[in-house]
Amino acid sequence: MLLEIKDIKKQYKKFNLHCSMEVMEGRITGLIGQNGAGKSTTFKAILNLIHLDGGEILLFGKDHRKLTTQDREKIGVVLSEGNFSERMTPRECAQVLNSLYQKFDIQNFYERCEKMGVALNKQIKEFSTGMQAKLKILIALSHQADFLILDEPTAGLDVVARGEVLNLLREYMEQEEERAILISSHISSDLEGLCDDLYMIHQGKIVLHEETDRILSEYGVLKVEEKQYQRLEKKYLIRVKKESFGYCCLTNERQFYMENYPGIVTEKGSIDEVIEMMIQGGTV
Amino acid sequence: MKGLWKKDWYLMKELKKTLILMMLLVLFILFTELNNMIFVLNYMTILSSMMVINTFALDEQKNGNAFLFTLPFSRKTYVTEKYLFGMILGIIGWGLTIAAAFAVSMIKQTDLKWGNLGLQGIVAFGVFIVMLGIAIPIQIKFGAEKGRIVLIAAVLAVSFAGAGIMSFLQGEKREQMMDQMQWILRQKWIGAAVGAGIVCLFVISILYSIHLIEKKEY
C-alpha cells in the first residue's frame, strides 16, 4: 500500500478534519467533495504541511513525517495553490528540479513543455491560469515519481487542455504497474473517466468510498411518490431526500428496484448526483 | 541544497538593477570621502546580505512555500541554505566595497589607511552577521510583510532604548559610564569576546529558525 491514512484529526476553529483512506499501488484514487469539504487539508496533511492533532499517515509504509529525501523524490505533487515563484521561468524551474531530483529528465521536460505550449523562457507571472496548471502537472510528472498527489490539477484548464492532462496521467500509469495517483477535482467528469475508486469527503469526513465502476453501473436515484416510498424496500437505500413530488432515494442496488418495482422512475447514478444525494439527503 | 541555491540566484536576478544602483552610490561616496569607509562598508554588507530577505518574500508569494516543502529537501536544509546565501551575499557586498575602495584610491592616487580599513572591515562583517541572525528568524516567524515591520520596529526599539539610557544618565554618572565603556573597549580580550558572542548568537539564531520553520504550517 502506498498511502494509508488512519483516523487523522485536525481541528480548526470552524472546521474539523477526521478521516481515513488508502491508496493502493496500480490504482488511481479520487477525492471528491465540495469547496471547503477538506480535500486540500487532507492533501496538506499527507504532505506534512500541517501538523495533525491525532491519527497516523503512512507513505510508502513509513510515518509521513519521517520521509527521507530519497522517499520524497518518489512523490510528484500538484497543489491547488502553490508553485515556484512567479518571477521564475519554466527553464529556470527545470534547472532547479534537475539539481533536486536524480531522475529528472530535463530534455523530456523541455519537449513536453513545447508540446503543451508552455513557453520555456517566459516568467510564470505572464502565464494564463491554464498555462500555469499545465506547468504544475509537467513538473509533477518530470521525475519518474512512483506516486502522484494531485490537488485540483485540472482547475483553470479548458476542455481540450483537461483532456490532454488526463491523457498524460493515463500514460504515466501505463508506464509502470506499481505507480499510483491520488487526485482531487471538483469536476466529476474528470474523475469519472480516470479513477478506479473514489472517496467522497464532506465537512471533513469521508461519507462514501466506492469503486467508480460500481457507482456508474449499480448506483441510481429513485424518484418516488409518498405512497410508493411507503411500500419501498429500504434495505438498499443509502440516502433519502424529501422533494415536492415525494422522495428522491439514492441506492447502490439500482437493478433490484428496476426488477421489483417496475412502476417507479429509476435514474442511472452519476457522480454529481451521488454527491448531491450524499450531502443533501438524510439517512433512511 | 544545490537546487535551492540555484532557485535563490534566479530570484536575485530581479534585484540586479538595485545592486548596480547600490554600487554606483558606493563609488560616488568613495570618490567624495574615501576615508569614510566604515559607513560604506556597513551599508553595503548589510544591504547585500538583507537581499536574502527578499528571497523569503518571493518564496512565500501565492503559497509558494507549501509547494517548496513538497520538494526533496528538509525544512532544516531550507533554513541553512538561507543563512549561507545571506552570508555569501554579504561577503560579496563586503568584498566589492573593499575592491571599489582600492580602485578609487588608485584612481585618486590617495593612500588608503589599510590598518583602519582592516579593522572597519571586521566590524562591518560582525554587524552584518548580527543583522542576519536577527532578520532571518523574524522573517520566518512573522512572514514577509509583518516581518519587515517587526524588523524596523526592533531596530527602532534598540535605538530608542540606547538614546533613553543616555538621556537618563546625566552629569557624572554619564561620564563615569562613558569612561567604563572606553576602558572595556581598550581591553585586548574584548575583540575575542565580541567575536565569540557573535558566533554564539548566530548559531542560536540558526537553531531557533529551524525550530520555527519546523513548527510552521502551510
Short mmCIF file of C-alpha atoms in Angstrom, two decimals:
data_model
loop_
_atom_site.label_atom_id
_atom_site.label_comp_id
_atom_site.label_asym_id
_atom_site.label_seq_id
_atom_site.Cartn_x
_atom_site.Cartn_y
_atom_site.Cartn_z
CA MET A 1 0.00 0.00 0.00
CA LEU A 2 1.40 3.39 -0.97
CA LEU A 3 -0.68 5.56 1.29
CA GLU A 4 -2.57 4.75 4.45
CA ILE A 5 -4.40 7.48 6.33
CA LYS A 6 -5.52 6.16 9.69
CA ASP A 7 -8.10 8.14 11.58
CA ILE A 8 -6.37 11.51 11.24
CA LYS A 9 -7.71 14.52 13.09
CA LYS A 10 -7.07 18.19 12.55
CA GLN A 11 -9.07 20.83 14.36
CA TYR A 12 -9.58 24.39 13.25
CA LYS A 13 -11.92 26.98 14.72
CA LYS A 14 -14.69 26.33 12.22
CA PHE A 15 -13.64 23.08 10.64
CA ASN A 16 -12.62 19.62 11.77
CA LEU A 17 -10.95 17.03 9.59
CA HIS A 18 -11.42 13.44 10.70
CA CYS A 19 -10.85 10.80 8.07
CA SER A 20 -9.23 7.58 6.97
CA MET A 21 -8.37 6.43 3.47
CA GLU A 22 -6.00 4.28 1.43
CA VAL A 23 -4.30 4.33 -1.95
CA MET A 24 -3.06 1.05 -3.41
CA GLU A 25 -0.33 0.50 -5.99
CA GLY A 26 -1.55 0.47 -9.58
CA ARG A 27 -4.66 2.49 -8.83
CA ILE A 28 -5.94 5.98 -9.39
CA THR A 29 -7.91 7.10 -6.37
CA GLY A 30 -10.08 10.19 -6.49
CA LEU A 31 -11.03 12.50 -3.66
CA ILE A 32 -14.14 14.45 -4.37
CA GLY A 33 -16.15 16.98 -2.43
CA GLN A 34 -17.49 20.50 -2.34
CA ASN A 35 -15.31 23.56 -1.82
CA GLY A 36 -14.23 23.62 1.82
CA ALA A 37 -15.04 19.93 2.34
CA GLY A 38 -11.47 19.14 3.42
CA LYS A 39 -9.77 17.97 0.21
CA SER A 40 -6.85 20.39 0.34
CA THR A 41 -6.47 19.94 4.11
CA THR A 42 -6.19 16.18 3.56
CA PHE A 43 -3.51 16.73 0.91
CA LYS A 44 -1.62 19.11 3.18
CA ALA A 45 -1.77 16.55 5.98
CA ILE A 46 -0.34 13.84 3.69
CA LEU A 47 2.47 16.15 2.62
CA ASN A 48 3.27 17.13 6.22
CA LEU A 49 2.46 20.78 5.55
CA ILE A 50 0.18 20.82 8.59
CA HIS A 51 0.58 19.10 11.93
CA LEU A 52 -2.02 16.54 12.95
CA ASP A 53 -3.93 16.53 16.22
CA GLY A 54 -4.33 12.76 16.03
CA GLY A 55 -4.08 9.69 13.83
CA GLU A 56 -1.35 8.45 11.58
CA ILE A 57 -0.31 8.71 7.94
CA LEU A 58 1.90 6.09 6.32
CA LEU A 59 3.52 6.88 2.99
CA PHE A 60 5.48 4.04 1.38
CA GLY A 61 4.90 2.25 4.71
CA LYS A 62 6.68 4.98 6.72
CA ASP A 63 5.46 7.72 9.03
CA HIS A 64 4.89 10.65 6.65
CA ARG A 65 6.93 12.92 8.93
CA LYS A 66 9.98 10.73 8.67
CA LEU A 67 10.40 10.50 4.92
CA THR A 68 13.96 10.80 3.64
CA THR A 69 14.98 12.97 0.69
CA GLN A 70 15.05 9.78 -1.41
CA ASP A 71 11.47 8.95 -0.35
CA ARG A 72 10.35 12.46 -1.26
CA GLU A 73 11.87 12.09 -4.72
CA LYS A 74 9.31 9.32 -5.29
CA ILE A 75 6.41 11.75 -4.95
CA GLY A 76 5.12 14.17 -7.58
CA VAL A 77 2.89 16.94 -6.27
CA VAL A 78 0.41 19.46 -7.63
CA LEU A 79 -1.15 21.79 -5.08
CA SER A 80 -4.28 23.77 -5.91
CA GLU A 81 -2.35 26.84 -4.79
CA GLY A 82 1.40 26.98 -4.79
CA ASN A 83 4.19 26.68 -7.31
CA PHE A 84 7.67 28.06 -7.93
CA SER A 85 7.94 31.85 -7.64
CA GLU A 86 6.16 33.69 -10.43
CA ARG A 87 9.42 35.50 -11.18
CA MET A 88 10.98 32.29 -12.47
CA THR A 89 10.73 30.82 -15.94
CA PRO A 90 10.00 27.14 -16.68
CA ARG A 91 13.60 26.81 -17.91
CA GLU A 92 14.85 28.02 -14.53
CA CYS A 93 12.42 25.71 -12.71
CA ALA A 94 13.86 22.85 -14.76
CA GLN A 95 17.40 23.75 -13.71
CA VAL A 96 16.34 23.75 -10.04
CA LEU A 97 14.48 20.44 -10.39
CA ASN A 98 17.45 18.93 -12.21
CA SER A 99 19.56 19.60 -9.13
CA LEU A 100 16.93 18.29 -6.74
CA TYR A 101 15.79 15.04 -8.42
CA GLN A 102 18.13 12.29 -9.53
CA LYS A 103 15.64 11.02 -12.11
CA PHE A 104 14.68 14.40 -13.55
CA ASP A 105 14.80 14.22 -17.35
CA ILE A 106 15.44 17.80 -18.43
CA GLN A 107 15.27 17.13 -22.17
CA ASN A 108 11.98 15.31 -21.84
CA PHE A 109 10.66 18.18 -19.70
CA TYR A 110 11.59 20.74 -22.36
CA GLU A 111 10.00 18.62 -25.08
CA ARG A 112 6.78 18.18 -23.10
CA CYS A 113 6.62 21.91 -22.37
CA GLU A 114 6.98 22.64 -26.05
CA LYS A 115 4.32 20.06 -26.94
CA MET A 116 1.89 21.53 -24.40
CA GLY A 117 2.61 25.10 -25.49
CA VAL A 118 4.36 26.13 -22.25
CA ALA A 119 6.88 28.86 -23.11
CA LEU A 120 10.22 27.99 -21.52
CA ASN A 121 11.67 31.49 -21.27
CA LYS A 122 8.62 33.40 -20.09
CA GLN A 123 8.17 34.31 -16.43
CA ILE A 124 5.39 32.30 -14.78
CA LYS A 125 3.61 35.53 -13.83
CA GLU A 126 2.94 36.14 -17.54
CA PHE A 127 1.20 32.76 -17.91
CA SER A 128 -2.56 32.28 -18.06
CA THR A 129 -4.17 30.19 -15.29
CA GLY A 130 -4.41 27.24 -17.70
CA MET A 131 -0.76 27.50 -18.68
CA GLN A 132 0.27 27.61 -15.02
CA ALA A 133 -1.81 24.48 -14.37
CA LYS A 134 -0.09 22.70 -17.27
CA LEU A 135 3.34 23.65 -15.92
CA LYS A 136 2.45 22.30 -12.46
CA ILE A 137 1.42 18.95 -13.97
CA LEU A 138 4.54 18.75 -16.12
CA ILE A 139 6.69 19.41 -13.04
CA ALA A 140 4.92 16.66 -11.08
CA LEU A 141 5.43 14.22 -13.98
CA SER A 142 9.02 15.18 -14.69
CA HIS A 143 10.98 12.96 -12.32
CA GLN A 144 9.55 9.46 -12.68
CA ALA A 145 7.72 9.56 -9.34
CA ASP A 146 6.07 6.41 -8.02
CA PHE A 147 3.15 8.29 -6.53
CA LEU A 148 1.40 11.43 -7.71
CA ILE A 149 -0.53 13.57 -5.24
CA LEU A 150 -2.59 15.98 -7.29
CA ASP A 151 -4.89 18.55 -5.72
CA GLU A 152 -7.19 20.04 -8.35
CA PRO A 153 -4.71 19.61 -11.20
CA THR A 154 -7.25 20.43 -13.89
CA ALA A 155 -8.53 23.66 -12.29
CA GLY A 156 -8.36 26.52 -14.76
CA LEU A 157 -7.93 24.29 -17.80
CA ASP A 158 -10.27 24.35 -20.79
CA VAL A 159 -11.88 21.13 -22.05
CA VAL A 160 -9.13 20.35 -24.58
CA ALA A 161 -6.30 21.01 -22.13
CA ARG A 162 -8.10 18.92 -19.50
CA GLY A 163 -8.24 16.05 -21.97
CA GLU A 164 -4.50 16.43 -22.65
CA VAL A 165 -3.67 16.39 -18.94
CA LEU A 166 -5.85 13.36 -18.24
CA ASN A 167 -4.14 11.54 -21.12
CA LEU A 168 -0.74 12.39 -19.61
CA LEU A 169 -1.89 10.84 -16.35
CA ARG A 170 -3.10 7.68 -18.11
CA GLU A 171 0.24 7.42 -19.94
CA TYR A 172 2.05 7.84 -16.63
CA MET A 173 0.09 4.94 -15.13
CA GLU A 174 0.70 2.72 -18.17
CA GLN A 175 4.48 3.12 -17.90
CA GLU A 176 4.78 1.20 -14.62
CA GLU A 177 2.29 -1.07 -12.91
CA GLU A 178 3.22 -0.13 -9.35
CA ARG A 179 2.52 3.57 -9.75
CA ALA A 180 -0.46 5.25 -8.16
CA ILE A 181 -2.25 8.59 -8.20
CA LEU A 182 -4.33 10.37 -5.58
CA ILE A 183 -6.26 13.12 -7.31
CA SER A 184 -8.91 15.61 -6.27
CA SER A 185 -11.16 17.59 -8.53
CA HIS A 186 -14.43 19.41 -8.37
CA ILE A 187 -15.07 18.40 -11.99
CA SER A 188 -16.62 14.98 -11.53
CA SER A 189 -16.45 14.04 -15.21
CA ASP A 190 -12.63 14.20 -14.99
CA LEU A 191 -12.61 11.66 -12.19
CA GLU A 192 -15.37 9.51 -13.68
CA GLY A 193 -13.25 8.52 -16.65
CA LEU A 194 -9.95 8.31 -14.76
CA CYS A 195 -10.31 6.92 -11.25
CA ASP A 196 -10.53 3.32 -10.14
CA ASP A 197 -12.11 4.27 -6.84
CA LEU A 198 -13.49 7.39 -5.26
CA TYR A 199 -13.60 8.84 -1.77
CA MET A 200 -16.26 11.44 -1.14
CA ILE A 201 -15.49 13.95 1.58
CA HIS A 202 -17.98 16.25 3.29
CA GLN A 203 -17.37 18.55 6.25
CA GLY A 204 -14.03 16.88 6.90
CA LYS A 205 -15.41 13.32 6.93
CA ILE A 206 -15.36 10.58 4.31
CA VAL A 207 -19.02 9.92 3.54
CA LEU A 208 -18.52 7.35 0.79
CA HIS A 209 -15.81 5.12 -0.63
CA GLU A 210 -16.68 3.13 -3.69
CA GLU A 211 -15.29 1.71 -6.93
CA THR A 212 -16.04 4.19 -9.74
CA ASP A 213 -17.41 1.45 -11.99
CA ARG A 214 -19.79 0.36 -9.26
CA ILE A 215 -21.10 3.91 -8.79
CA LEU A 216 -21.71 4.23 -12.50
CA SER A 217 -23.27 0.80 -13.01
CA GLU A 218 -25.04 -0.06 -9.76
CA TYR A 219 -25.89 3.23 -8.06
CA GLY A 220 -29.04 5.00 -9.04
CA VAL A 221 -31.57 7.59 -7.97
CA LEU A 222 -35.19 6.55 -7.48
CA LYS A 223 -37.90 9.18 -7.79
CA VAL A 224 -40.97 8.03 -5.91
CA GLU A 225 -44.26 9.43 -4.63
CA GLU A 226 -45.21 9.27 -0.97
CA LYS A 227 -47.28 6.05 -1.36
CA GLN A 228 -44.59 4.32 -3.43
CA TYR A 229 -41.99 5.29 -0.84
CA GLN A 230 -44.01 3.64 1.96
CA ARG A 231 -44.10 0.34 0.04
CA LEU A 232 -40.42 0.51 -0.99
CA GLU A 233 -37.83 -1.97 0.34
CA LYS A 234 -35.46 0.31 2.23
CA LYS A 235 -32.60 -2.12 2.75
CA TYR A 236 -30.67 -0.86 -0.29
CA LEU A 237 -31.33 2.84 0.14
CA ILE A 238 -28.36 4.94 1.22
CA ARG A 239 -29.86 8.41 1.33
CA VAL A 240 -33.36 9.89 1.05
CA LYS A 241 -34.32 13.45 0.21
CA LYS A 242 -37.80 14.97 0.51
CA GLU A 243 -38.99 16.58 -2.73
CA SER A 244 -42.21 18.31 -3.81
CA PHE A 245 -43.38 15.18 -5.68
CA GLY A 246 -42.39 12.75 -2.91
CA TYR A 247 -38.88 11.40 -2.36
CA CYS A 248 -35.54 11.07 -4.13
CA CYS A 249 -33.67 7.98 -2.95
CA LEU A 250 -30.07 7.02 -3.57
CA THR A 251 -29.49 3.30 -3.93
CA ASN A 252 -26.48 1.10 -4.53
CA GLU A 253 -28.71 -1.65 -5.96
CA ARG A 254 -30.45 0.04 -8.87
CA GLN A 255 -31.08 -3.29 -10.62
CA PHE A 256 -33.03 -4.61 -7.61
CA TYR A 257 -35.52 -1.73 -7.79
CA MET A 258 -35.77 -1.89 -11.59
CA GLU A 259 -36.72 -5.55 -11.39
CA ASN A 260 -39.00 -5.42 -8.34
CA TYR A 261 -40.64 -2.01 -8.76
CA PRO A 262 -41.17 -1.55 -12.50
CA GLY A 263 -43.52 1.39 -11.95
CA ILE A 264 -41.00 3.76 -10.36
CA VAL A 265 -38.64 6.19 -12.07
CA THR A 266 -35.06 4.89 -11.80
CA GLU A 267 -32.17 7.02 -12.98
CA LYS A 268 -28.62 5.86 -13.52
CA GLY A 269 -26.25 7.26 -10.94
CA SER A 270 -23.77 9.91 -11.94
CA ILE A 271 -21.05 11.07 -9.60
CA ASP A 272 -22.64 14.50 -9.35
CA GLU A 273 -25.98 13.02 -8.35
CA VAL A 274 -24.38 10.71 -5.82
CA ILE A 275 -22.51 13.65 -4.27
CA GLU A 276 -25.67 15.75 -4.16
CA MET A 277 -27.64 12.97 -2.51
CA MET A 278 -24.89 12.07 -0.07
CA ILE A 279 -24.67 15.68 1.06
CA GLN A 280 -28.27 16.83 0.94
CA GLY A 281 -30.06 13.59 1.67
CA GLY A 282 -30.75 12.09 5.06
CA THR A 283 -30.13 8.55 6.24
CA VAL A 284 -33.02 6.09 5.94
CA MET B 1 20.95 22.31 -1.37
CA LYS B 2 22.28 22.99 -4.88
CA GLY B 3 18.73 23.26 -6.21
CA LEU B 4 17.74 25.78 -3.53
CA TRP B 5 20.90 27.70 -4.23
CA LYS B 6 20.04 27.93 -7.93
CA LYS B 7 16.49 28.99 -7.12
CA ASP B 8 17.68 31.87 -4.97
CA TRP B 9 20.14 33.08 -7.60
CA TYR B 10 17.35 33.06 -10.18
CA LEU B 11 15.18 35.08 -7.81
CA MET B 12 18.04 37.52 -7.29
CA LYS B 13 18.20 38.41 -10.98
CA GLU B 14 15.22 40.69 -10.42
CA LEU B 15 17.36 42.68 -7.99
CA LYS B 16 20.19 43.27 -10.46
CA LYS B 17 19.18 46.89 -11.04
CA THR B 18 19.16 47.58 -7.29
CA LEU B 19 22.65 46.11 -6.98
CA ILE B 20 24.00 48.27 -9.81
CA LEU B 21 22.45 51.40 -8.26
CA MET B 22 23.97 50.47 -4.90
CA MET B 23 27.42 50.07 -6.42
CA LEU B 24 27.14 53.45 -8.18
CA LEU B 25 26.17 55.07 -4.89
CA VAL B 26 29.13 53.41 -3.17
CA LEU B 27 31.53 54.64 -5.84
CA PHE B 28 30.13 58.16 -5.53
CA ILE B 29 30.59 58.18 -1.74
CA LEU B 30 34.08 56.73 -2.02
CA PHE B 31 35.08 59.35 -4.57
CA THR B 32 33.83 62.15 -2.31
CA GLU B 33 35.08 60.82 1.02
CA LEU B 34 37.38 57.86 0.63
CA ASN B 35 38.18 57.50 4.30
CA ASN B 36 34.53 57.28 5.32
CA MET B 37 34.81 53.54 4.82
CA ILE B 38 33.05 52.32 7.95
CA PHE B 39 29.72 53.74 6.82
CA VAL B 40 30.05 52.46 3.26
CA LEU B 41 31.21 49.02 4.32
CA ASN B 42 28.40 48.60 6.82
CA TYR B 43 25.86 49.94 4.37
CA MET B 44 26.93 47.63 1.54
CA THR B 45 27.39 44.42 3.51
CA ILE B 46 24.12 44.78 5.42
CA LEU B 47 22.15 45.78 2.35
CA SER B 48 23.59 42.94 0.27
CA SER B 49 23.00 40.29 2.91
CA MET B 50 19.48 41.58 3.59
CA MET B 51 18.60 40.73 -0.01
CA VAL B 52 18.12 37.19 1.27
CA ILE B 53 15.01 38.53 3.00
CA ASN B 54 13.59 39.32 -0.44
CA THR B 55 14.03 35.69 -1.44
CA PHE B 56 11.95 34.69 1.62
CA ALA B 57 9.21 37.03 0.43
CA LEU B 58 9.33 35.66 -3.12
CA ASP B 59 9.21 32.04 -1.88
CA GLU B 60 6.19 32.90 0.24
CA GLN B 61 4.18 34.59 -2.52
CA LYS B 62 0.97 32.81 -3.60
CA ASN B 63 1.51 29.94 -1.16
CA GLY B 64 4.81 29.09 -2.80
CA ASN B 65 6.28 27.74 0.44
CA ALA B 66 3.70 24.97 0.58
CA PHE B 67 4.86 23.77 -2.83
CA LEU B 68 8.57 24.20 -2.00
CA PHE B 69 8.24 22.00 1.07
CA THR B 70 6.92 19.13 -1.03
CA LEU B 71 10.24 19.03 -2.91
CA PRO B 72 13.03 16.65 -1.83
CA PHE B 73 14.81 18.65 0.87
CA SER B 74 14.15 19.15 4.55
CA ARG B 75 13.00 22.38 6.17
CA LYS B 76 16.33 22.37 8.02
CA THR B 77 18.17 22.42 4.67
CA TYR B 78 15.97 25.29 3.51
CA VAL B 79 16.88 27.41 6.54
CA THR B 80 20.58 26.53 6.41
CA GLU B 81 20.70 27.50 2.74
CA LYS B 82 19.13 30.88 3.51
CA TYR B 83 21.78 31.66 6.15
CA LEU B 84 24.56 30.59 3.80
CA PHE B 85 23.03 32.57 0.95
CA GLY B 86 22.74 35.68 3.14
CA MET B 87 26.36 35.26 4.24
CA ILE B 88 27.60 34.87 0.68
CA LEU B 89 25.65 37.97 -0.41
CA GLY B 90 27.10 39.94 2.50
CA ILE B 91 30.62 38.75 1.69
CA ILE B 92 30.14 39.73 -1.97
CA GLY B 93 28.96 43.22 -0.93
CA TRP B 94 31.81 43.46 1.57
CA GLY B 95 34.42 42.33 -0.98
CA LEU B 96 33.06 44.58 -3.72
CA THR B 97 33.19 47.61 -1.42
CA ILE B 98 36.78 46.92 -0.41
CA ALA B 99 37.71 46.37 -4.06
CA ALA B 100 35.93 49.62 -5.00
CA ALA B 101 37.79 51.48 -2.23
CA PHE B 102 41.05 50.08 -3.54
CA ALA B 103 40.20 51.06 -7.12
CA VAL B 104 39.17 54.59 -6.08
CA SER B 105 42.39 55.03 -4.07
CA MET B 106 44.36 54.02 -7.18
CA ILE B 107 42.46 56.44 -9.41
CA LYS B 108 42.67 59.32 -6.91
CA GLN B 109 46.22 58.32 -6.06
CA THR B 110 45.45 58.54 -2.36
CA ASP B 111 46.89 56.26 0.24
CA LEU B 112 44.31 54.06 1.93
CA LYS B 113 44.88 53.51 5.61
CA TRP B 114 44.90 49.71 5.36
CA GLY B 115 45.17 49.23 9.11
CA ASN B 116 41.96 51.18 9.71
CA LEU B 117 40.29 49.56 6.73
CA GLY B 118 41.05 46.08 8.12
CA LEU B 119 39.51 46.93 11.48
CA GLN B 120 36.50 48.61 9.85
CA GLY B 121 36.09 45.56 7.62
CA ILE B 122 35.98 43.23 10.63
CA VAL B 123 33.45 45.48 12.40
CA ALA B 124 31.24 45.60 9.28
CA PHE B 125 31.44 41.81 8.98
CA GLY B 126 30.37 41.38 12.61
CA VAL B 127 27.49 43.83 12.22
CA PHE B 128 26.12 42.08 9.13
CA ILE B 129 26.31 38.65 10.79
CA VAL B 130 24.32 40.01 13.76
CA MET B 131 21.76 41.64 11.45
CA LEU B 132 21.35 38.40 9.51
CA GLY B 133 20.99 36.45 12.75
CA ILE B 134 18.17 38.75 13.84
CA ALA B 135 16.41 39.26 10.50
CA ILE B 136 16.01 35.62 9.41
CA PRO B 137 14.10 34.28 12.46
CA ILE B 138 11.90 37.41 12.36
CA GLN B 139 11.08 36.70 8.71
CA ILE B 140 10.26 33.05 9.43
CA LYS B 141 8.15 33.83 12.48
CA PHE B 142 6.19 36.77 11.10
CA GLY B 143 6.30 36.22 7.32
CA ALA B 144 7.49 38.67 4.69
CA GLU B 145 5.09 41.57 5.24
CA LYS B 146 4.79 41.57 9.04
CA GLY B 147 8.46 40.58 9.30
CA ARG B 148 9.58 43.84 7.69
CA ILE B 149 7.54 45.87 10.17
CA VAL B 150 8.79 43.84 13.14
CA LEU B 151 12.41 44.22 11.96
CA ILE B 152 12.07 48.01 11.62
CA ALA B 153 10.32 48.15 15.00
CA ALA B 154 13.14 46.10 16.58
CA VAL B 155 15.85 48.41 15.18
CA LEU B 156 13.89 51.49 16.32
CA ALA B 157 13.32 49.99 19.77
CA VAL B 158 17.05 49.31 20.23
CA SER B 159 17.93 52.85 19.04
CA PHE B 160 15.35 54.46 21.34
CA ALA B 161 16.45 52.30 24.26
CA GLY B 162 20.06 53.40 23.71
CA ALA B 163 19.07 57.06 23.44
CA GLY B 164 16.82 56.65 26.50
CA ILE B 165 19.63 55.22 28.64
CA MET B 166 21.95 58.03 27.58
CA SER B 167 19.42 60.74 28.40
CA PHE B 168 18.59 59.07 31.72
CA LEU B 169 22.24 59.11 32.77
CA GLN B 170 23.09 62.72 33.48
CA GLY B 171 26.26 64.50 34.57
CA GLU B 172 28.85 62.47 36.42
CA LYS B 173 27.07 59.17 36.04
CA ARG B 174 27.10 59.57 32.29
CA GLU B 175 30.79 60.45 32.21
CA GLN B 176 31.54 57.53 34.51
CA MET B 177 29.72 55.14 32.22
CA MET B 178 31.48 56.50 29.15
CA ASP B 179 34.83 56.05 30.89
CA GLN B 180 33.95 52.48 31.79
CA MET B 181 32.88 51.78 28.21
CA GLN B 182 36.10 53.17 26.82
CA TRP B 183 38.09 51.10 29.34
CA ILE B 184 36.29 47.98 28.21
CA LEU B 185 36.87 48.77 24.55
CA ARG B 186 40.61 49.24 25.18
CA GLN B 187 40.97 45.71 26.57
CA LYS B 188 42.61 43.17 24.27
CA TRP B 189 40.17 40.39 25.13
CA ILE B 190 37.17 42.43 24.02
CA GLY B 191 37.62 41.55 20.32
CA ALA B 192 37.69 37.83 21.05
CA ALA B 193 34.72 38.10 23.45
CA VAL B 194 32.61 40.05 20.94
CA GLY B 195 33.59 37.61 18.18
CA ALA B 196 32.63 34.61 20.32
CA GLY B 197 29.37 36.34 21.28
CA ILE B 198 28.50 36.93 17.63
CA VAL B 199 29.22 33.30 16.71
CA CYS B 200 27.03 32.12 19.62
CA LEU B 201 24.22 34.46 18.60
CA PHE B 202 24.45 33.25 15.01
CA VAL B 203 24.30 29.57 16.00
CA ILE B 204 21.35 30.23 18.34
CA SER B 205 19.64 32.14 15.53
CA ILE B 206 20.07 29.20 13.10
CA LEU B 207 18.76 26.69 15.65
CA TYR B 208 15.80 28.91 16.53
CA SER B 209 14.96 29.45 12.86
CA ILE B 210 14.99 25.68 12.25
CA HIS B 211 12.71 25.22 15.28
CA LEU B 212 10.34 27.91 13.98
CA ILE B 213 10.12 26.57 10.44
CA GLU B 214 9.54 23.01 11.60
CA LYS B 215 6.60 24.16 13.70
CA LYS B 216 5.09 26.23 10.91
CA GLU B 217 2.04 25.13 8.91
CA TYR B 218 1.44 25.94 5.25
#
